Amino acid sequence: MKPMERPYYVTTPIYYISGSPHIGHAYTTIVADVLARTARTFRPTFFLTGTDEHGQKVANAAAAAGKTPQEWCDELVPRWKELFAAYHVRYDDFIRTTEPRHVEKVRRVFERLQMSGDVYLGKYEGWYCVNDETFWLESKLVDGRCPTCGREVQWISEDDWFFRLSAYRDRLREHFLAHPQWVQPRSVYNEMMSILNEGLDDLSISRTSFDWGVPIDGGGVIYVWLDALLNYITAIGWSEDDARFKTWWPAQTQLVGKEIARFHTIIWPAILWALGESAPDLVFAHGWITVDGQKMGKSVGNAVDPFALAQRFGADSLRYFLLREAPFGSDFSYSEEKIAQRHNSDLANDLGNLLQRTLSMLQRYRDGIVPDPAGGSDAELARRFAPLPMVVRDRILDLRFREALEGVWELVTALNRAIDERKPWTLHKEGRTGELNAVLYDLCEGLRWIAILLHPFMPERMSEMWQQLGIPGEIDEDWSSSLRAWGGLLPIGQTALAAPLFPRVELPTLA
Ligand code: MSP
């Protein structure tokens, strides 16, 4: 187990309110939730998510719907909150960039940058991608289109404020070299390093040709990316509550999709340094959920409704799938068939059947009461799995979710094997009560461990399993006391045989 470290702060990108959310949006937030739930088991934790509401992309979406941008955002934000609730996400704060608590501080940042000489007035002439809210040099366009999303770009020519990003290039390179783990995965680190090696241009940080943003004295609005990045510090008390801010900053883990890595690993640290603050410990750029090799997205028309999906498979099953299917960092292709296969094999068969078999044997042989093992617990099982909680916790905090789950599945497999090998039905028939009690106890104890270790991944299903196992209270979040040694489960608990935890789903018929 990692030593007691300082409080843990994890963030997701804040989401553009340009339409309804899809499963790709739920992805980053679910991952952050798994991290936060795990970190909370041993240290103070703060998990921030929210919405990015300014900028031309949102303004255009609102105009197309015949609404003011503020009306549009106010109507859509509940949809995002419903999405996170539907997927059992427990964030500590949800920040909206239109809130006064954010807007005031963004203005303060701008004034500070003006005073420190980090910004200057100049003329911006070049291309702009509204979808990504990104300025592009002509030389970077691909076939005249945005190199990130492939959409058309528009020519803009305006008097803007510029941030002296170029002045931070050497410091950024030094930071990358001194902290080779600070941007992950390695492929993204290398890509960012090559951007730094090529050289940096100063960054336009205002827009004068439209007005949906944080206003600048003297005209124009602040560039939406500067406004948005600042959410990570405005939400935790930057510049008004120093004690609070210092508790959480620098963040240990900032999760982002790989297409926005440059903003978070080049522009963001430079802005922080200009304000006299530190860069975050880690920016992890994850891969995309793809359909037919393309990033899932609303405008491509391949977006999957996350509400319908949660109805069909269960939100926890989806959470499990998203973290188990591919190593975190890689792209993975989405298909309902894959979700159904994972659900049926890992959850319905391996885990669900284990629980069902255990509870029905308890019902049949022991009136549903967890028996006393009377010192007969399987010492080999206890020895083998003693390190598991530490292994799982470390793997989660290292963002190796798939390996963490594989670790828990070793226990699931070992318990299924224990049923097959120790054959409780034979022990019962032959009246070997002591051995029967021991094996039934071990199964319940193993399931208790599994419920605790999988709780960050499947909070709702594991709480249900906890209840079925007849353990009083909520799932204990303090792993270090509840998983200290095999045998923590009190005998005498009254278990309840209920409907299957993970009912099998039919495989969708392929077209
Ligand atoms: N508003 C900016 C972020 C500002 S952070 C200071 C933004 N918003 S976004 O809504 O377009 O994307 C937010 C996150 O959703 C990104 O991390 C992005 O990678 C993620 N995803 C959107 N579609 C996705 C997939 N198809 N797959 C995985 N993640 C996806 O960028």
Coordinates of C-alpha atoms and ligand atoms in Angstrom, one line a residue:
M1 CA 0.0 0.0 0.0
K2 CA 1.3 3.5 -0.8
P3 CA 2.3 5.5 2.3
M4 CA -0.3 7.9 3.6
E5 CA 0.2 10.7 1.1
R6 CA -1.2 14.2 0.9
P7 CA -4.8 14.7 -0.1
Y8 CA -5.8 13.5 -3.5
Y9 CA -7.2 15.8 -6.1
V10 CA -8.6 14.3 -9.4
T11 CA -10.2 16.2 -12.3
T12 CA -12.0 15.5 -15.5
P13 CA -12.1 17.9 -18.5
I14 CA -15.2 20.1 -18.3
Y15 CA -17.6 19.3 -21.0
Y16 CA -18.8 21.5 -23.8
I17 CA -22.5 22.1 -23.5
S18 CA -23.1 21.9 -27.2
G19 CA -25.5 19.0 -27.2
S20 CA -26.6 16.0 -25.3
P21 CA -23.9 13.8 -23.7
H22 CA -22.8 10.5 -25.2
I23 CA -21.1 7.5 -23.6
G24 CA -17.7 9.0 -24.6
H25 CA -18.4 11.9 -22.1
A26 CA -19.4 9.5 -19.4
Y27 CA -16.1 7.6 -19.9
T28 CA -13.6 10.2 -18.4
T29 CA -15.9 10.9 -15.5
I30 CA -16.5 7.3 -14.6
V31 CA -12.7 6.7 -14.6
A32 CA -12.2 9.7 -12.3
D33 CA -15.0 8.3 -10.1
V34 CA -13.2 5.0 -9.7
L35 CA -10.0 6.8 -8.8
A36 CA -11.7 9.1 -6.3
R37 CA -13.6 6.3 -4.7
T38 CA -10.4 4.3 -4.3
A39 CA -8.4 7.3 -3.0
R40 CA -11.2 8.0 -0.5
T41 CA -10.5 4.7 1.2
F42 CA -7.3 6.0 2.6
R43 CA -6.9 9.7 2.2
P44 CA -8.9 13.0 1.9
T45 CA -10.0 13.3 -1.7
F46 CA -11.6 15.9 -4.0
F47 CA -13.1 15.0 -7.3
L48 CA -14.0 17.8 -9.7
T49 CA -16.0 17.7 -12.9
G50 CA -18.2 20.3 -14.6
T51 CA -19.2 22.1 -17.8
D52 CA -17.4 24.3 -20.3
E53 CA -20.1 26.8 -21.2
H54 CA -18.5 29.7 -23.0
G55 CA -17.1 30.0 -26.5
Q56 CA -18.3 30.0 -30.1
K57 CA -19.2 26.3 -30.2
V58 CA -21.7 26.6 -27.4
A59 CA -23.0 30.0 -28.7
N60 CA -23.6 28.5 -32.2
A61 CA -25.4 25.5 -30.7
A62 CA -27.6 27.8 -28.7
A63 CA -28.3 30.1 -31.7
A64 CA -29.3 27.0 -33.8
A65 CA -31.8 26.1 -31.1
G66 CA -33.2 29.7 -31.0
K67 CA -32.0 30.2 -27.4
T68 CA -29.7 32.5 -25.6
P69 CA -26.5 30.7 -24.6
Q70 CA -27.3 31.1 -21.0
E71 CA -30.8 29.6 -21.4
W72 CA -29.3 26.8 -23.5
C73 CA -26.7 25.9 -20.9
D74 CA -29.2 26.1 -18.0
E75 CA -31.5 23.7 -19.8
L76 CA -28.7 21.2 -20.6
V77 CA -26.6 21.1 -17.5
P78 CA -29.2 19.0 -15.6
R79 CA -28.9 16.5 -18.4
W80 CA -25.2 16.1 -17.6
K81 CA -25.9 15.8 -13.9
E82 CA -28.5 13.2 -14.6
L83 CA -25.9 11.3 -16.7
F84 CA -23.4 11.2 -13.9
A85 CA -26.1 10.2 -11.4
A86 CA -27.3 7.4 -13.7
Y87 CA -23.7 6.1 -13.7
H88 CA -23.3 6.4 -9.9
V89 CA -20.7 9.1 -10.1
R90 CA -20.0 10.7 -6.8
Y91 CA -18.2 14.0 -7.6
D92 CA -17.3 16.5 -4.8
D93 CA -18.0 19.6 -7.0
F94 CA -19.5 20.3 -10.3
I95 CA -18.3 23.6 -11.7
R96 CA -20.0 25.6 -14.4
T97 CA -17.8 28.2 -16.1
T98 CA -20.8 30.7 -16.2
E99 CA -20.9 30.7 -12.4
P100 CA -19.8 34.0 -10.7
R101 CA -17.4 32.1 -8.5
H102 CA -15.5 31.1 -11.6
V103 CA -16.0 34.2 -13.8
E104 CA -14.7 36.7 -11.2
K105 CA -11.5 34.7 -10.8
V106 CA -10.9 34.3 -14.5
R107 CA -11.0 38.1 -14.7
R108 CA -8.6 38.3 -11.9
V109 CA -6.2 35.9 -13.7
F110 CA -6.4 38.1 -16.8
E111 CA -5.5 41.2 -14.8
R112 CA -2.6 39.5 -13.1
L113 CA -1.3 38.4 -16.5
Q114 CA -1.6 41.9 -17.8
M115 CA 0.3 43.2 -14.7
S116 CA 3.1 40.6 -14.9
G117 CA 3.8 41.4 -18.6
D118 CA 2.9 37.8 -19.7
V119 CA 0.3 39.2 -22.1
Y120 CA 0.5 41.9 -24.9
L121 CA -1.8 43.2 -27.5
G122 CA -1.3 42.1 -31.1
K123 CA -3.1 41.2 -34.3
Y124 CA -4.2 37.7 -34.8
E125 CA -4.6 36.6 -38.4
G126 CA -5.1 32.9 -39.0
W127 CA -7.5 30.0 -38.9
Y128 CA -9.8 28.9 -36.2
C129 CA -11.6 25.6 -35.6
V130 CA -14.9 26.3 -33.8
N131 CA -15.4 22.6 -32.9
D132 CA -12.1 22.4 -31.0
E133 CA -12.0 26.1 -30.2
T134 CA -8.5 26.1 -31.5
F135 CA -6.3 28.6 -33.4
W136 CA -4.3 26.9 -36.2
L137 CA -1.3 28.1 -38.3
E138 CA -1.9 27.5 -42.0
S139 CA 1.1 25.1 -42.0
K140 CA -0.6 22.8 -39.5
L141 CA -3.9 22.4 -41.4
V142 CA -4.5 19.0 -43.2
D143 CA -6.0 19.5 -46.6
G144 CA -7.1 22.9 -45.4
R145 CA -9.0 21.4 -42.5
C146 CA -8.6 21.2 -38.7
P147 CA -5.8 18.6 -38.0
T148 CA -7.6 17.4 -34.9
C149 CA -11.2 16.9 -35.9
G150 CA -11.1 17.3 -39.7
R151 CA -13.7 20.0 -39.8
E152 CA -13.6 23.2 -41.9
V153 CA -11.8 26.1 -40.3
Q154 CA -12.6 29.8 -40.5
W155 CA -10.3 32.7 -41.2
I156 CA -10.2 35.3 -38.4
S157 CA -8.5 38.6 -38.3
E158 CA -8.8 40.5 -35.0
D159 CA -6.9 42.5 -32.5
D160 CA -6.3 40.1 -29.6
W161 CA -4.4 39.7 -26.4
F162 CA -1.5 37.3 -26.6
F163 CA 0.0 35.1 -23.9
R164 CA 3.8 34.8 -24.1
L165 CA 3.7 31.1 -24.4
S166 CA 7.0 31.0 -26.3
A167 CA 8.8 32.4 -23.3
Y168 CA 7.9 29.2 -21.4
R169 CA 9.3 26.8 -23.9
D170 CA 12.6 26.1 -22.2
R171 CA 11.1 25.7 -18.8
L172 CA 8.5 23.3 -20.3
R173 CA 11.3 21.2 -21.9
E174 CA 13.2 21.1 -18.6
H175 CA 10.0 20.1 -16.8
F176 CA 9.3 17.3 -19.2
L177 CA 12.9 16.1 -18.9
A178 CA 13.0 16.3 -15.2
H179 CA 9.6 14.6 -14.8
P180 CA 9.4 11.9 -17.5
Q181 CA 6.2 10.5 -15.9
W182 CA 4.2 13.6 -15.7
V183 CA 2.5 13.1 -19.0
Q184 CA 1.2 9.6 -19.7
P185 CA 1.0 7.5 -21.7
R186 CA 4.5 7.6 -23.2
S187 CA 3.3 8.1 -26.7
V188 CA 1.6 11.4 -25.7
Y189 CA 4.6 12.5 -23.7
N190 CA 6.7 12.0 -26.9
E191 CA 4.2 13.8 -29.0
M192 CA 4.2 16.8 -26.7
M193 CA 8.0 16.7 -26.5
S194 CA 8.2 17.0 -30.3
I195 CA 5.9 20.0 -30.2
L196 CA 8.2 21.6 -27.7
N197 CA 11.2 20.8 -29.8
E198 CA 9.6 22.4 -32.8
G199 CA 9.1 25.6 -30.9
L200 CA 6.1 27.5 -29.5
D201 CA 4.2 30.4 -30.8
D202 CA 2.5 32.9 -28.5
L203 CA -1.1 32.2 -27.9
S204 CA -4.1 34.4 -28.6
I205 CA -6.1 34.5 -25.4
S206 CA -9.0 36.8 -26.3
R207 CA -11.6 37.1 -29.0
T208 CA -13.2 40.3 -30.2
S209 CA -15.5 39.1 -32.9
F210 CA -18.1 37.5 -30.7
D211 CA -19.2 38.0 -27.1
W212 CA -20.2 34.7 -25.3
G213 CA -17.4 34.6 -22.8
V214 CA -15.8 36.3 -19.8
P215 CA -15.6 40.0 -20.7
I216 CA -12.3 41.9 -20.8
D217 CA -12.2 45.5 -19.7
G218 CA -11.8 47.5 -22.8
G219 CA -13.6 45.0 -25.1
G220 CA -13.6 41.4 -26.2
V221 CA -13.9 38.2 -24.2
I222 CA -11.3 35.8 -22.8
Y223 CA -10.5 32.8 -25.1
V224 CA -12.6 29.9 -24.0
W225 CA -9.6 27.5 -23.4
L226 CA -8.0 29.9 -20.9
D227 CA -11.3 30.4 -19.2
A228 CA -11.9 26.6 -19.1
L229 CA -8.5 25.5 -17.9
L230 CA -8.8 27.8 -14.9
N231 CA -11.7 25.8 -13.6
Y232 CA -9.3 23.4 -12.0
I233 CA -8.1 26.1 -9.7
T234 CA -11.0 28.4 -9.3
A235 CA -13.1 25.5 -7.9
I236 CA -10.7 24.9 -5.1
G237 CA -10.4 28.4 -3.8
W238 CA -7.5 29.8 -5.8
S239 CA -6.7 33.4 -4.8
E240 CA -9.3 33.7 -2.1
D241 CA -8.9 30.7 0.2
D242 CA -5.3 29.9 0.3
A243 CA -5.5 27.1 2.9
R244 CA -8.1 25.3 0.8
F245 CA -6.2 25.8 -2.4
K246 CA -3.0 24.5 -0.9
T247 CA -4.8 21.5 0.4
W248 CA -5.6 20.3 -3.1
W249 CA -3.2 21.9 -5.5
P250 CA -1.2 20.6 -7.3
A251 CA -3.7 18.0 -8.5
Q252 CA -2.3 14.4 -8.5
T253 CA -4.3 13.3 -11.5
Q254 CA -5.8 15.3 -14.4
L255 CA -7.6 13.0 -16.8
V256 CA -8.1 14.2 -20.4
G257 CA -8.8 12.8 -23.8
K258 CA -5.8 12.6 -26.0
E259 CA -7.0 15.3 -28.4
I260 CA -6.8 17.9 -25.6
A261 CA -3.4 16.8 -24.2
R262 CA -1.6 19.8 -25.7
F263 CA -3.8 22.3 -23.9
H264 CA -3.2 20.5 -20.6
T265 CA 0.5 19.7 -20.9
I266 CA 1.9 22.8 -22.7
I267 CA -0.5 25.7 -22.3
W268 CA -1.8 24.8 -18.8
P269 CA 1.5 24.5 -17.0
A270 CA 2.7 27.8 -18.6
I271 CA -0.3 29.6 -17.3
L272 CA 0.1 28.2 -13.9
W273 CA 3.7 29.2 -13.8
A274 CA 2.8 32.7 -14.9
L275 CA 0.5 32.8 -11.9
G276 CA 3.3 31.5 -9.6
E277 CA 1.6 28.1 -9.2
S278 CA 2.9 24.6 -9.8
A279 CA 2.0 22.2 -12.6
P280 CA -0.1 19.2 -11.7
D281 CA 1.7 15.9 -10.9
L282 CA 0.2 13.9 -13.7
V283 CA -1.8 14.5 -16.8
F284 CA -3.1 11.3 -18.3
A285 CA -4.4 11.4 -21.8
H286 CA -6.7 8.5 -22.5
G287 CA -7.8 7.0 -25.7
W288 CA -11.1 7.2 -27.5
I289 CA -14.2 5.0 -27.7
T290 CA -14.4 4.4 -31.4
V291 CA -17.0 3.1 -33.8
D292 CA -15.6 1.7 -37.1
G293 CA -12.2 3.2 -36.3
Q294 CA -13.6 6.7 -35.8
K295 CA -13.9 8.6 -32.5
M296 CA -17.4 8.5 -31.2
G297 CA -19.0 11.9 -31.4
K298 CA -22.3 13.6 -31.9
S299 CA -21.5 15.2 -35.2
V300 CA -20.2 12.0 -36.8
G301 CA -23.6 10.6 -36.0
N302 CA -22.2 7.5 -34.2
A303 CA -22.8 8.7 -30.7
V304 CA -24.4 6.2 -28.3
D305 CA -27.1 7.4 -25.9
P306 CA -25.7 6.6 -22.4
F307 CA -29.1 6.6 -20.8
A308 CA -30.4 3.9 -23.0
L309 CA -27.2 1.9 -22.5
A310 CA -27.5 2.0 -18.7
Q311 CA -31.1 0.8 -19.0
R312 CA -30.1 -2.1 -21.2
F313 CA -27.0 -3.4 -19.5
G314 CA -27.0 -1.7 -16.1
A315 CA -24.8 1.3 -15.3
D316 CA -22.4 -0.8 -13.2
S317 CA -21.9 -3.3 -16.0
L318 CA -21.1 -0.5 -18.3
R319 CA -18.6 1.0 -15.8
Y320 CA -17.0 -2.4 -15.6
F321 CA -16.8 -2.8 -19.3
L322 CA -15.2 0.6 -19.9
L323 CA -12.5 -0.1 -17.4
R324 CA -11.9 -3.7 -18.2
E325 CA -12.1 -3.9 -22.0
A326 CA -8.9 -2.1 -23.0
P327 CA -5.8 -0.9 -21.1
F328 CA -6.4 2.6 -20.0
G329 CA -4.8 4.9 -22.6
S330 CA -5.6 2.9 -25.7
D331 CA -8.5 3.4 -28.0
F332 CA -11.1 0.8 -28.0
S333 CA -13.9 0.0 -30.4
Y334 CA -17.4 0.0 -29.1
S335 CA -19.9 -2.6 -29.8
E336 CA -23.0 -3.8 -27.9
E337 CA -21.9 -7.4 -28.6
K338 CA -18.6 -6.8 -26.7
I339 CA -20.5 -5.3 -23.8
A340 CA -22.9 -8.2 -23.7
Q341 CA -20.1 -10.8 -23.9
R342 CA -18.2 -9.2 -21.0
H343 CA -21.3 -8.9 -19.0
N344 CA -22.3 -12.5 -19.5
S345 CA -18.9 -14.1 -19.0
D346 CA -17.3 -12.0 -16.2
L347 CA -20.3 -10.6 -14.4
A348 CA -23.2 -13.0 -14.9
N349 CA -21.1 -16.3 -15.0
D350 CA -18.0 -15.8 -13.0
L351 CA -19.1 -13.4 -10.3
G352 CA -22.9 -13.6 -10.3
N353 CA -23.0 -17.4 -10.3
L354 CA -20.4 -17.5 -7.5
L355 CA -22.7 -15.4 -5.3
Q356 CA -25.8 -17.3 -6.3
R357 CA -24.3 -20.7 -5.7
T358 CA -22.8 -19.6 -2.3
L359 CA -26.1 -18.1 -1.1
S360 CA -28.2 -21.0 -2.2
M361 CA -25.9 -23.5 -0.4
L362 CA -26.0 -21.4 2.7
Q363 CA -29.8 -21.4 2.4
R364 CA -30.0 -25.1 1.9
Y365 CA -27.5 -26.2 4.5
R366 CA -27.4 -23.5 7.1
D367 CA -30.7 -21.6 6.9
G368 CA -28.9 -18.7 5.3
I369 CA -26.7 -18.0 8.3
V370 CA -22.9 -17.5 7.8
P371 CA -21.4 -20.3 9.8
D372 CA -18.4 -20.2 12.2
P373 CA -15.3 -21.6 10.4
A374 CA -14.0 -22.7 13.9
G375 CA -10.4 -22.3 12.7
G376 CA -10.9 -24.4 9.6
S377 CA -10.5 -21.6 7.0
D378 CA -8.3 -22.4 4.0
A379 CA -4.9 -21.1 5.1
E380 CA -3.6 -21.2 1.5
L381 CA -6.4 -19.0 0.3
A382 CA -5.8 -16.5 3.1
R383 CA -2.1 -16.4 2.5
R384 CA -2.4 -16.1 -1.3
F385 CA -4.9 -13.2 -1.2
A386 CA -3.5 -11.3 1.8
P387 CA -1.6 -8.8 -0.5
L388 CA -4.6 -8.3 -2.9
P389 CA -6.0 -5.1 -1.4
M390 CA -2.7 -3.4 -1.7
V391 CA -2.1 -4.7 -5.2
V392 CA -5.5 -3.6 -6.3
R393 CA -5.2 -0.1 -4.8
D394 CA -1.8 0.5 -6.3
R395 CA -2.9 -0.6 -9.7
I396 CA -5.9 1.6 -9.6
L397 CA -4.0 4.7 -8.5
D398 CA -1.4 3.9 -11.2
L399 CA -4.4 3.9 -13.7
R400 CA -3.9 0.2 -14.5
F401 CA -7.6 -0.5 -14.1
R402 CA -7.6 -3.6 -16.2
E403 CA -4.8 -5.2 -14.2
A404 CA -6.6 -4.2 -11.0
L405 CA -9.7 -6.0 -12.1
E406 CA -7.7 -9.0 -13.3
G407 CA -6.3 -9.2 -9.8
V408 CA -9.8 -9.3 -8.2
W409 CA -10.8 -12.0 -10.8
E410 CA -8.1 -14.3 -9.5
L411 CA -10.0 -14.3 -6.2
V412 CA -13.3 -14.9 -8.1
T413 CA -11.7 -17.8 -9.9
A414 CA -10.1 -19.3 -6.8
L415 CA -13.5 -19.2 -5.0
N416 CA -15.3 -20.9 -7.9
R417 CA -12.6 -23.5 -7.9
A418 CA -13.0 -24.0 -4.1
I419 CA -16.6 -24.9 -4.7
D420 CA -15.7 -27.4 -7.4
E421 CA -12.9 -28.9 -5.4
R422 CA -14.3 -28.9 -1.8
K423 CA -17.8 -30.0 -3.0
P424 CA -19.9 -28.7 -0.2
W425 CA -22.8 -30.9 -1.2
T426 CA -20.7 -34.0 -0.5
L427 CA -19.5 -32.6 2.8
H428 CA -23.2 -32.1 3.7
K429 CA -24.2 -35.6 2.6
E430 CA -21.4 -37.1 4.6
G431 CA -22.1 -35.0 7.7
R432 CA -18.6 -33.4 7.7
T433 CA -20.0 -30.3 9.4
G434 CA -16.8 -28.6 10.4
E435 CA -15.4 -28.7 6.8
L436 CA -18.7 -27.6 5.4
N437 CA -18.9 -24.7 7.7
A438 CA -15.3 -23.7 6.8
V439 CA -15.8 -23.8 3.1
L440 CA -19.1 -21.8 3.3
Y441 CA -17.4 -19.3 5.5
D442 CA -14.5 -18.9 3.1
L443 CA -16.8 -18.3 0.3
C444 CA -18.7 -15.6 2.1
E445 CA -15.5 -14.0 3.3
G446 CA -14.0 -14.0 -0.2
L447 CA -17.2 -12.4 -1.5
R448 CA -16.9 -9.8 1.2
W449 CA -13.4 -9.0 0.0
I450 CA -14.6 -8.9 -3.6
A451 CA -17.5 -6.5 -2.7
I452 CA -15.1 -4.1 -1.1
L453 CA -12.5 -4.2 -3.8
L454 CA -15.0 -3.9 -6.7
H455 CA -17.0 -1.2 -4.9
P456 CA -15.1 1.7 -6.7
F457 CA -15.9 0.0 -10.0
M458 CA -19.5 -1.1 -9.4
P459 CA -20.8 0.8 -6.4
E460 CA -24.4 0.0 -6.7
R461 CA -24.1 -3.7 -7.5
M462 CA -21.5 -4.3 -4.8
S463 CA -23.7 -2.5 -2.2
E464 CA -26.4 -4.9 -3.2
M465 CA -24.1 -7.9 -2.9
W466 CA -23.0 -6.6 0.6
Q467 CA -26.7 -6.7 1.6
Q468 CA -27.2 -10.1 0.2
L469 CA -24.3 -11.3 2.2
G470 CA -26.1 -10.0 5.3
I471 CA -23.3 -7.7 6.4
P472 CA -24.6 -4.8 8.4
G473 CA -24.1 -1.2 7.4
E474 CA -22.6 0.3 4.3
I475 CA -19.5 -1.2 2.5
D476 CA -16.7 -0.2 4.8
E477 CA -14.5 2.3 2.9
D478 CA -11.5 1.9 5.0
W479 CA -9.8 -1.0 3.3
S480 CA -6.9 -1.0 5.7
S481 CA -9.1 -2.1 8.6
S482 CA -11.7 -4.1 6.8
L483 CA -9.3 -6.1 4.7
R484 CA -6.5 -6.4 7.2
A485 CA -6.7 -10.2 7.4
W486 CA -8.8 -13.1 6.1
G487 CA -11.5 -13.8 8.6
G488 CA -12.9 -10.3 9.2
L489 CA -16.5 -11.4 8.4
L490 CA -18.5 -12.1 11.5
P491 CA -20.2 -15.5 11.5
I492 CA -24.0 -15.3 12.3
G493 CA -24.9 -12.8 9.5
Q494 CA -28.2 -13.6 7.9
T495 CA -27.8 -13.8 4.1
A496 CA -30.6 -13.4 1.6
L497 CA -31.0 -15.3 -1.6
A498 CA -32.3 -12.7 -4.0
A499 CA -32.6 -12.2 -7.8
P500 CA -29.4 -12.6 -9.7
L501 CA -27.1 -9.6 -9.3
F502 CA -26.2 -9.6 -13.0
P503 CA -29.0 -11.2 -15.0
R504 CA -27.7 -12.5 -18.3
V505 CA -28.4 -10.3 -21.4
E506 CA -29.2 -11.6 -24.8
L507 CA -26.5 -11.0 -27.4
P508 CA -27.8 -8.4 -29.9
T509 CA -28.3 -10.0 -33.2
L510 CA -25.7 -8.8 -35.6
A511 CA -26.9 -7.2 -38.8
Ligands
MSP1 N1 -14.4 21.6 -23.1 C1 -13.3 20.9 -23.5 C2 -12.4 20.5 -22.3 C3 -12.0 21.7 -21.5 S1 -11.1 21.1 -20.1 C4 -10.5 22.5 -19.4 C5 -13.6 19.6 -24.3 N2 -14.9 19.2 -24.1 S2 -15.5 17.9 -24.8 O1 -16.9 17.8 -24.3 O2 -15.3 18.0 -26.2 O3 -14.7 16.7 -24.4 C6 -14.5 16.4 -23.0 C7 -13.9 15.0 -22.8 O4 -14.8 14.0 -23.3 C8 -12.6 14.9 -23.4 O5 -11.6 14.3 -22.5 C9 -12.8 13.9 -24.6 O6 -11.7 13.1 -24.9 C10 -13.9 13.1 -24.0 N3 -14.6 12.4 -25.0 C11 -15.4 12.8 -26.0 N4 -15.7 11.9 -26.9 C12 -15.0 10.7 -26.5 C13 -14.9 9.5 -27.0 N5 -15.5 9.1 -28.1 N6 -14.1 8.6 -26.4 C14 -13.5 8.9 -25.2 N7 -13.6 10.1 -24.7 C15 -14.3 11.1 -25.4 O7 -12.8 19.1 -25.0

